[in-house]
Tab-separated table of C-alpha atoms in Angstrom:
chain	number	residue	atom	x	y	z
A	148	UNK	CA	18.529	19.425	28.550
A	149	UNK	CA	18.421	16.042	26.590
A	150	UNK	CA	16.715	17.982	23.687
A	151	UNK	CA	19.535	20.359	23.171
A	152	UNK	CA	21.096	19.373	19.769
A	153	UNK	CA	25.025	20.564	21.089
A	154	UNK	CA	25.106	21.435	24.508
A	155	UNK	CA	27.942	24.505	25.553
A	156	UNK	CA	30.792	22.777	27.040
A	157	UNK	CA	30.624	23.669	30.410
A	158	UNK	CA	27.200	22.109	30.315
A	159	UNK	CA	28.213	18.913	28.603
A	160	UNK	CA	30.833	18.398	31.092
A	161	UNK	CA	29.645	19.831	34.136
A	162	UNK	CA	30.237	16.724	36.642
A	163	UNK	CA	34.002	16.867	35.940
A	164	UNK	CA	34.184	20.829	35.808
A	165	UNK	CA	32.476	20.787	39.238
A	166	UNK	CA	34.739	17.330	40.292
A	167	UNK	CA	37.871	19.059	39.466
A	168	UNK	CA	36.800	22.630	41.474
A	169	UNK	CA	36.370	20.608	44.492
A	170	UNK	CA	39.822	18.833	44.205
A	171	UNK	CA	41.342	21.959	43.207
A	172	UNK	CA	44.007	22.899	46.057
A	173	UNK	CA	46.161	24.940	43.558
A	174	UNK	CA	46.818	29.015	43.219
A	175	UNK	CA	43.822	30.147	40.719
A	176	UNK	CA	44.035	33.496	38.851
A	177	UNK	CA	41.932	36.404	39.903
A	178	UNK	CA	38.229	35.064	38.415
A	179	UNK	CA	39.078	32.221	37.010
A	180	UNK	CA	37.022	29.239	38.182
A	181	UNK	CA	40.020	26.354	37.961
A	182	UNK	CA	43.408	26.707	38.315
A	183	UNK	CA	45.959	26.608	35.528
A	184	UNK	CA	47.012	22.891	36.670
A	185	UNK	CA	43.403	21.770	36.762
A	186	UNK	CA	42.338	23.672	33.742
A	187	UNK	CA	45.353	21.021	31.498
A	188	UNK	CA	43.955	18.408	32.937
A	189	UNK	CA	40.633	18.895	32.171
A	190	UNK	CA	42.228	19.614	28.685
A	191	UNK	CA	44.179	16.363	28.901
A	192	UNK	CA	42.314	14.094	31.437
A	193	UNK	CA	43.211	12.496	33.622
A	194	UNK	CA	42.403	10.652	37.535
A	195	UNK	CA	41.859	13.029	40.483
A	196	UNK	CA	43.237	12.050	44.059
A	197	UNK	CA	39.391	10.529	44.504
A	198	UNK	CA	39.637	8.711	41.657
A	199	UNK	CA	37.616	10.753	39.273
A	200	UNK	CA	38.343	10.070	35.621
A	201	UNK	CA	38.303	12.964	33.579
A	202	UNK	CA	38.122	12.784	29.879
A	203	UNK	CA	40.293	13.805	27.412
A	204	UNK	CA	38.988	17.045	25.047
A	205	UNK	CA	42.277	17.104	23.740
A	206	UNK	CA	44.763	14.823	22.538
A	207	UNK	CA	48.239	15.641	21.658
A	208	UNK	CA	51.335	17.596	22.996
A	209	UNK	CA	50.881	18.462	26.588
A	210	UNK	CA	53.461	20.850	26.289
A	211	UNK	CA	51.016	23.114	23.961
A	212	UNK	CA	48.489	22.945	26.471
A	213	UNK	CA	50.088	24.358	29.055
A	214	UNK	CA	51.633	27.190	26.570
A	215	UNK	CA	48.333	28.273	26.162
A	216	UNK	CA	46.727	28.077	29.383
A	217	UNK	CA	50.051	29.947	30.739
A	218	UNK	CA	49.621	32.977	27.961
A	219	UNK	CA	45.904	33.589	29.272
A	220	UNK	CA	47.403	34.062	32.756
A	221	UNK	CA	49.077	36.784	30.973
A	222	UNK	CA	48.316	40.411	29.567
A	223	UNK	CA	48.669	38.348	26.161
A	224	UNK	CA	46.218	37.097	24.150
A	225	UNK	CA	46.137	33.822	22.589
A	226	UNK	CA	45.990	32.527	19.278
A	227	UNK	CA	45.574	29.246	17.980
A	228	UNK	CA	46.687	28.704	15.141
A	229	UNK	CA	46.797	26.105	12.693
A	230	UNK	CA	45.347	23.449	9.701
A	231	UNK	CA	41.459	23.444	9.357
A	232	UNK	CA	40.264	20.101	11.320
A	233	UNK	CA	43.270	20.277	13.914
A	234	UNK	CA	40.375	21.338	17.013
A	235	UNK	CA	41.572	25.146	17.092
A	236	UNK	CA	37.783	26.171	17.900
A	237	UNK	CA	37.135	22.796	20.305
A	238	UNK	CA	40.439	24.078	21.816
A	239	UNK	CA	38.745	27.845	22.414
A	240	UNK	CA	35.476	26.705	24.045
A	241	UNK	CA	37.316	24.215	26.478
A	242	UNK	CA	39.492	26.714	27.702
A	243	UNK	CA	36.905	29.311	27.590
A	244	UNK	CA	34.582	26.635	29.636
A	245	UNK	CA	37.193	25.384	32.149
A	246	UNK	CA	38.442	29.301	32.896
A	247	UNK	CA	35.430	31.151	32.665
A	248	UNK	CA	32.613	28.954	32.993
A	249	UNK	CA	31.356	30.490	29.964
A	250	UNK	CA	32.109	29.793	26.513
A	251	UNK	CA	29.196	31.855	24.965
A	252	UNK	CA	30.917	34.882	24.713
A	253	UNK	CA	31.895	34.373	21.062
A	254	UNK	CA	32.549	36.185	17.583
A	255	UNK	CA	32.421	34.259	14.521
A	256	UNK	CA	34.715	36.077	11.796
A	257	UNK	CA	33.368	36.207	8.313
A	258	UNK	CA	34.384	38.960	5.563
A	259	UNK	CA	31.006	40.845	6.702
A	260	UNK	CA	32.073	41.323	10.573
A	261	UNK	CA	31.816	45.173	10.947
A	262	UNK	CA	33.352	47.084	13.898
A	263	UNK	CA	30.370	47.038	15.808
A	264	UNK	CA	30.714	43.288	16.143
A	265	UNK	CA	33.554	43.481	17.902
A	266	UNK	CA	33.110	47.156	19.442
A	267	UNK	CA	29.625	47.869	20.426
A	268	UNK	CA	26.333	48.374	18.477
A	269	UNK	CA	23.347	50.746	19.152
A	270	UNK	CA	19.989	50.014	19.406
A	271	UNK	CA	18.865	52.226	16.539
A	272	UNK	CA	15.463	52.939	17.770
A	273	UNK	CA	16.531	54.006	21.010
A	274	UNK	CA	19.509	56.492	19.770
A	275	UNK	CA	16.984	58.398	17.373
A	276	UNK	CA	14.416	58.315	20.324
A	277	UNK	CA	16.682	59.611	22.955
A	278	UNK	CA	20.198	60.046	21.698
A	279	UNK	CA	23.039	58.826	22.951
A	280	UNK	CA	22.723	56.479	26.258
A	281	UNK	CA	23.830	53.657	27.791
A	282	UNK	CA	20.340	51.992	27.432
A	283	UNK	CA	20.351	52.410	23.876
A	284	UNK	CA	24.480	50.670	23.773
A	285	UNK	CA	24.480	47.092	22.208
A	286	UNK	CA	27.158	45.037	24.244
A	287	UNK	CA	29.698	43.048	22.141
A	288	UNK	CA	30.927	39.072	23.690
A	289	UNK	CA	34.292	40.931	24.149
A	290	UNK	CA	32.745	44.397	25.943
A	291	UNK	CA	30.529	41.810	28.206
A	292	UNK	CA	33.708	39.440	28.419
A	293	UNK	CA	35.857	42.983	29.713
A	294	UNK	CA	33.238	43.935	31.928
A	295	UNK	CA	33.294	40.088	33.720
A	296	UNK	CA	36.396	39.278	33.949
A	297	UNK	CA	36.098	36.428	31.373
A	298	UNK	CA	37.193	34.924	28.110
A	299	UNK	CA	36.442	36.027	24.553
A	300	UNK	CA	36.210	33.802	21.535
A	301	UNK	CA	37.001	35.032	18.145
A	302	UNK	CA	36.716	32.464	15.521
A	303	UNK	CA	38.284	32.691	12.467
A	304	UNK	CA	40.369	35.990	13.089
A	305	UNK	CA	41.989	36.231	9.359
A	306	UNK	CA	38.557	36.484	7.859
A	307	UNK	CA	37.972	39.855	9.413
A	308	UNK	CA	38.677	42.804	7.306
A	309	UNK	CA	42.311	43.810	8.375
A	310	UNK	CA	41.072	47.684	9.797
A	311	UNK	CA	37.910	45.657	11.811
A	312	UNK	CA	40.840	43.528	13.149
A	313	UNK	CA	42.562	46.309	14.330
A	314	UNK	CA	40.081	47.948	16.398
A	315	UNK	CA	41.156	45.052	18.863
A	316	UNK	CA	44.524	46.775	19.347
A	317	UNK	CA	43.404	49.229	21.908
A	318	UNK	CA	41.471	46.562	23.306
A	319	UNK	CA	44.321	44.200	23.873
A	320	UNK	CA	47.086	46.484	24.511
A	321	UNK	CA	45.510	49.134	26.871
A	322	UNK	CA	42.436	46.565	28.251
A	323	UNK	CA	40.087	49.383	27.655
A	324	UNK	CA	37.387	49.622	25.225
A	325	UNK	CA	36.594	53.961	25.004
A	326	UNK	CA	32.853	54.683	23.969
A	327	UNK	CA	33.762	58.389	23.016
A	328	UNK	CA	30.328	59.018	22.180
A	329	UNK	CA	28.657	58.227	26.027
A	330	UNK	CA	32.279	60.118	27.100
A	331	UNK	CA	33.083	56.918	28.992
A	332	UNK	CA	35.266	54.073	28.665
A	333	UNK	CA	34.569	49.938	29.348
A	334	UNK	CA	38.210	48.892	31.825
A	335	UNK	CA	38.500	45.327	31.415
A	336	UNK	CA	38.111	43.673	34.798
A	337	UNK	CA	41.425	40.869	35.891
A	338	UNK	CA	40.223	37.574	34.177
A	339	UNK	CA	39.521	39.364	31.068
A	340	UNK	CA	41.261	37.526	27.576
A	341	UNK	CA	40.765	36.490	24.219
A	342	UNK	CA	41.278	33.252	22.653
A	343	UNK	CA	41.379	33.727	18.684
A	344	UNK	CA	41.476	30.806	16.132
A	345	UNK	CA	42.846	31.559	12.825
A	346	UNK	CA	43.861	28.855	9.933
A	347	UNK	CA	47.007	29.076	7.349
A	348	UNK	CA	44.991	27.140	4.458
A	349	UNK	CA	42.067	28.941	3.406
A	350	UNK	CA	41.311	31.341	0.505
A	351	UNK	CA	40.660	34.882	0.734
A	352	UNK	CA	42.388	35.558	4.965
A	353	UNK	CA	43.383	39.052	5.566
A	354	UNK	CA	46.811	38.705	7.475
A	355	UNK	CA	47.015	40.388	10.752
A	356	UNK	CA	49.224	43.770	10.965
A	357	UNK	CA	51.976	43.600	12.689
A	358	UNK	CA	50.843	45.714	15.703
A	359	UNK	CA	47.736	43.065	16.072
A	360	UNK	CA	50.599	40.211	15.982
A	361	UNK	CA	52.347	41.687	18.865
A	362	UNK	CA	49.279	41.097	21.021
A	363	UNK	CA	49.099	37.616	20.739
A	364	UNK	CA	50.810	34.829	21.745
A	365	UNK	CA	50.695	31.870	18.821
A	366	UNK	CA	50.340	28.404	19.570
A	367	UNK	CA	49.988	26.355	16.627
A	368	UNK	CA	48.072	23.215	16.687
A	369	UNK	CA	49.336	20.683	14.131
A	370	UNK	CA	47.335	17.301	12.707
A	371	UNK	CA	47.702	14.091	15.369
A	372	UNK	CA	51.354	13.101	14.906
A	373	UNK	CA	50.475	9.445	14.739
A	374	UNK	CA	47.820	7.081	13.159
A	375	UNK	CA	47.105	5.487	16.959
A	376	UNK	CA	46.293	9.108	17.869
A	377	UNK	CA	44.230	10.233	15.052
A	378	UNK	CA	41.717	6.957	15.383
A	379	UNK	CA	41.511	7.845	19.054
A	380	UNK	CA	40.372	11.105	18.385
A	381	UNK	CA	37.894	9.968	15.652
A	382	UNK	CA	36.516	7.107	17.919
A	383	UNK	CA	35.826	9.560	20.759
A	384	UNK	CA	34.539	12.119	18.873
A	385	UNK	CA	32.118	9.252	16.729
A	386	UNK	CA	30.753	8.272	20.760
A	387	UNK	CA	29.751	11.596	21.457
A	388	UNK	CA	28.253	11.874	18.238
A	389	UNK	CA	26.150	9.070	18.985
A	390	UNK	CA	25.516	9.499	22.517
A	391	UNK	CA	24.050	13.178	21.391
A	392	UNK	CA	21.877	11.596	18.302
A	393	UNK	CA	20.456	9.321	20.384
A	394	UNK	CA	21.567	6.318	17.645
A	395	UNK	CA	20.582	2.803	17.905
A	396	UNK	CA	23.503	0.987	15.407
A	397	UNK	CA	26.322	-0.377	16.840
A	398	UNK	CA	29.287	1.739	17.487
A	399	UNK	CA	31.594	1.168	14.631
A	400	UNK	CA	34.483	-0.862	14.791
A	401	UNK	CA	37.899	0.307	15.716
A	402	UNK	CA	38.854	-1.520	12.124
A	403	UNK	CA	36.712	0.495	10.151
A	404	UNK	CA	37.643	4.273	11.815
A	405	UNK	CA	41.333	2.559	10.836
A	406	UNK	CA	40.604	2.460	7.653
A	407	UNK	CA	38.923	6.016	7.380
A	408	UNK	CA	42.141	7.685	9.212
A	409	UNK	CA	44.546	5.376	6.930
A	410	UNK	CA	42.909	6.882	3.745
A	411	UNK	CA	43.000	10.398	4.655
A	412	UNK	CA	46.665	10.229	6.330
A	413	UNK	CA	47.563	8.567	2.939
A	414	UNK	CA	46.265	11.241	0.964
A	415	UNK	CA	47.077	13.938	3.111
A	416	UNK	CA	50.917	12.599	3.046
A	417	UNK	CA	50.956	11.780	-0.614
A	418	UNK	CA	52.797	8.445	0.257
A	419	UNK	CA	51.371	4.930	1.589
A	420	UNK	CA	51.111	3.895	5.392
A	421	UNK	CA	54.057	1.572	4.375
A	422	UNK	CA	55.966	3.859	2.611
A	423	UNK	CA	56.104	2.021	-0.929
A	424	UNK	CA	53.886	4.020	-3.098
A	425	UNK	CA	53.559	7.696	-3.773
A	426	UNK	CA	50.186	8.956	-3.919
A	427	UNK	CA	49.215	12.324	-5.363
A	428	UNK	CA	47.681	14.493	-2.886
A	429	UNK	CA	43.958	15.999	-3.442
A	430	UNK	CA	42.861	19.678	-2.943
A	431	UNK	CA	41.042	19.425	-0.246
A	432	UNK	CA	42.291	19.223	3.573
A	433	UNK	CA	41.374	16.007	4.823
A	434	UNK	CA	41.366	17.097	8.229
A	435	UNK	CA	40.650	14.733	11.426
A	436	UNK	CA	37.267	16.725	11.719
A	437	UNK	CA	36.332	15.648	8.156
A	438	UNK	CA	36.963	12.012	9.087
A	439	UNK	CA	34.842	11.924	11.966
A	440	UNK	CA	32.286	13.561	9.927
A	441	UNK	CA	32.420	10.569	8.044
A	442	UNK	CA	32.359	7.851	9.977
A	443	UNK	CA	29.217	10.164	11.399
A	444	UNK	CA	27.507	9.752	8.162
A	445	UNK	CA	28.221	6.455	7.632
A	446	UNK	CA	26.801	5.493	11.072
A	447	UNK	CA	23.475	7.408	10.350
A	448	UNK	CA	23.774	5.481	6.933
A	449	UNK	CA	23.795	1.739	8.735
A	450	UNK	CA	21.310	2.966	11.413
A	451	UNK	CA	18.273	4.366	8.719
A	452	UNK	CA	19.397	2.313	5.432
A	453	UNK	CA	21.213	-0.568	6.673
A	454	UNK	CA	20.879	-3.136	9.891
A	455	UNK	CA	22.941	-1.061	12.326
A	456	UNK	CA	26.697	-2.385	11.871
A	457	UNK	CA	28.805	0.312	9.937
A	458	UNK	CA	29.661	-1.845	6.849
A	459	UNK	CA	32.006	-0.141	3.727
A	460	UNK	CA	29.198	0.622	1.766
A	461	UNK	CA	27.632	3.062	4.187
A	462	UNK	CA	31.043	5.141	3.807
A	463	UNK	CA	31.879	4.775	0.710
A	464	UNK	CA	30.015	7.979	-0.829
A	465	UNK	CA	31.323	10.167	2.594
A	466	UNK	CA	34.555	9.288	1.530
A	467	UNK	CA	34.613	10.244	-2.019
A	468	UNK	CA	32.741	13.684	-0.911
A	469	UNK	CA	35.649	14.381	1.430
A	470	UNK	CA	38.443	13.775	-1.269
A	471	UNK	CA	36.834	14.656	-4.454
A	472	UNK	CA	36.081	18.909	-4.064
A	473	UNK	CA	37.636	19.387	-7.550
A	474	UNK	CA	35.667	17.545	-9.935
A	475	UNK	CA	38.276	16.629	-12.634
A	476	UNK	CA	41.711	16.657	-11.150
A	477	UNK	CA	40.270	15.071	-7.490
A	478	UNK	CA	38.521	12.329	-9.366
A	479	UNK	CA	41.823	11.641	-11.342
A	480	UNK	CA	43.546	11.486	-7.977
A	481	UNK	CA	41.226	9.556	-6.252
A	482	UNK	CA	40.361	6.826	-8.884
A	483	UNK	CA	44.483	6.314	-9.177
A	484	UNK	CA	44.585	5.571	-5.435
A	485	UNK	CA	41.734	3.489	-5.483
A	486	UNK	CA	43.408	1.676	-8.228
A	487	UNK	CA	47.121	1.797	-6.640
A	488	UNK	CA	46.852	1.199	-3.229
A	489	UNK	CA	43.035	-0.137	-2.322
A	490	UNK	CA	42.581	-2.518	-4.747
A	491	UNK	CA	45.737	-4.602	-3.612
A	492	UNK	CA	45.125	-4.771	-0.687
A	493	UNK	CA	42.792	-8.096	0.321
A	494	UNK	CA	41.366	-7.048	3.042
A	495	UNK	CA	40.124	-3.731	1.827
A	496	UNK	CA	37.918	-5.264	-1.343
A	497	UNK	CA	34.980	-4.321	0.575
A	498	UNK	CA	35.240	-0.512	0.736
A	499	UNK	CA	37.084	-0.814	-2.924
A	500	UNK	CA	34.033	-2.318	-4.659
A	501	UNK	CA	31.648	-0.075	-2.324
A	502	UNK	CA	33.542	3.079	-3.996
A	503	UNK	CA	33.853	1.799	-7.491
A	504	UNK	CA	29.945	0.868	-7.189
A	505	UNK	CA	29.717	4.723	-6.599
A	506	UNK	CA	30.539	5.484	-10.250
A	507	UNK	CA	33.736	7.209	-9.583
């Protein structure tokens, strides 16, 4: 399994899935593997009664956690909701992992998902062959999710067409799938639920009717509410990173991922950590997820081009692709900050002469 580039969650974390099953004394809903309780703290982390540790997948308001584990113990759907980068999808497979046991059972939304993607398919060769069967029916994540008793993942919701969105509405609302032309129906077996993740920032969504909206229950996941937070979530995110890319460098310093997270909360804000300067905010996101993917870079930078310790200059050009996505007005932005608030500051000259040496 060490060859597997991203393992599925529930096989990256299988010791403390397993740990918390056997510690798990609490009521659990019909097919799910933990119980609500145990499901937020594998969420969460936290120590079991035999001293376990398990780690944190999440970190921020506890109070959303539960919200969301409670709604899937419900006829309601859920819905995360939220900024790009604020761990809607890591959210999805935890849950999905920590419930189910499975979080394979996914749809990824793009503007080409049809109906069958989310239905059921045919197998084309089969229905000219023989017609109509159940051996020539192409099962959907959500028709095999019904038919388990498990979770279903829809990424990205609001990039679905708006009438392939609504095809779920029978689905959620009655928990049965009709396949009028076998003259059958799928009944979704208890367990059955979908998690969809949906963001309020990107071009081109198609907003959810109405009827769809009543299905779900919303939980909105904001950005880390403090700069403590944010760096934790980098730092842990950077291990695994490394841990899973096998790199030799040294893991970076706690001081540089500061400085990463300060930038991009700065930018994000439009003001300075201190609260002295106004900064003009860039058009891109800045997300926590685009932070980690720079300190990522930045350590494959110092391990392949540099002697292993994450120095400025091996961030310097994953910064400026983060911030500058609109060539002009970004590199106005960013070359004003850089001026404004990282050049003054003494013991940033490092990543300020690493970013000017960058040509913008």
């Amino acid at each position: 399994m060490s060859s597997i580039l991203r393992q599925h969650a529930e096989h990256q974390f299988a010791e403390e899935l397993e740990a918390l099953a056997k510690n798990d004394s609490d009521r659990k809903p019909p097919n799910w593997k933990l119980s609500p309780q145990s499901v937020v703290t594998y969420l969460l982390g936290g120590k079991l009664k035999n001293g376990f540790e398990v780690s944190p997948k999440y970190i921020g308001n506890k109070r959303l956690m539960e919200i969301a584990v409670a709604t899937l113990t419900t006829d309601r759907a859920l819905l995360l909701y939220g900024l790009p980068g604020t761990a809607k999808s890591w959210v999805s497979e935890h849950l999905s992992a920590a419930i189910s046991g499975d979080s394979t059972m996914v749809i990824q939304g793009t503007a080409g998902t049809s109906e069958e993607a989310v239905r059921y398919g045919w197998n084309y060769a089969l229905l000219l062959a023989d017609g109509p069967s159940k051996k020539a029916l192409v099962e959907t994540p959500v028709m095999k999710a019904m038919q388990d008793g498990k979770i279903a993942r829809i990424e990205e919701l609001t990039r679905i067409g708006s009438d392939v969105q609504d095809t779920l509405i029978t689905i959620l609302s009655e928990k049965t799938l009709p396949v009028p032309e076998l003259n059958t129906e799928v009944q979704a077996v208890k367990g059955f639920n979908v998690i969809a993740t949906a963001n309020n920032r990107d071009k081109g969504v198609n907003e959810l009717s109405g009827a769809l909206k009543r299905r779900f229950n919303t939980v909105i996941l904001p950005l880390p509410d403090s700069i403590e937070e944010e760096i934790d979530i980098v730092r842990r995110r950077v291990q695994s990173f490394e841990k899973a890319m096998d790199l030799p460098a040294e893991p970076p310093a706690v001081a540089e991922i500061k400085r990463i997270v300060t930038i991009f909360r700065e930018l994000r804000s439009g003001v300075s950590l201190d609260g002295k300067t106004k900064i003009k905010t860039p058009s891109g996101t800045l997300s926590t997820a685009e932070a980690i993917s720079v300190v990522n870079s930045g350590v494959a930078m110092a391990t392949y081009f540099g002697d292993g310790s994450l120095k400025a200059a091996d961030l310097a050009a994953g910064i400026i692709g983060a911030v500058v996505k609109d060539p002009v007005q970004d590199r106005i932005i960013w070359q004003e900050y850089l001026e404004t608030v990282v050049k003054p500051r003494d013991e940033w000259k490092d990543i300020y002469r690493a970013c000017r040496d960058q040509g913008i």
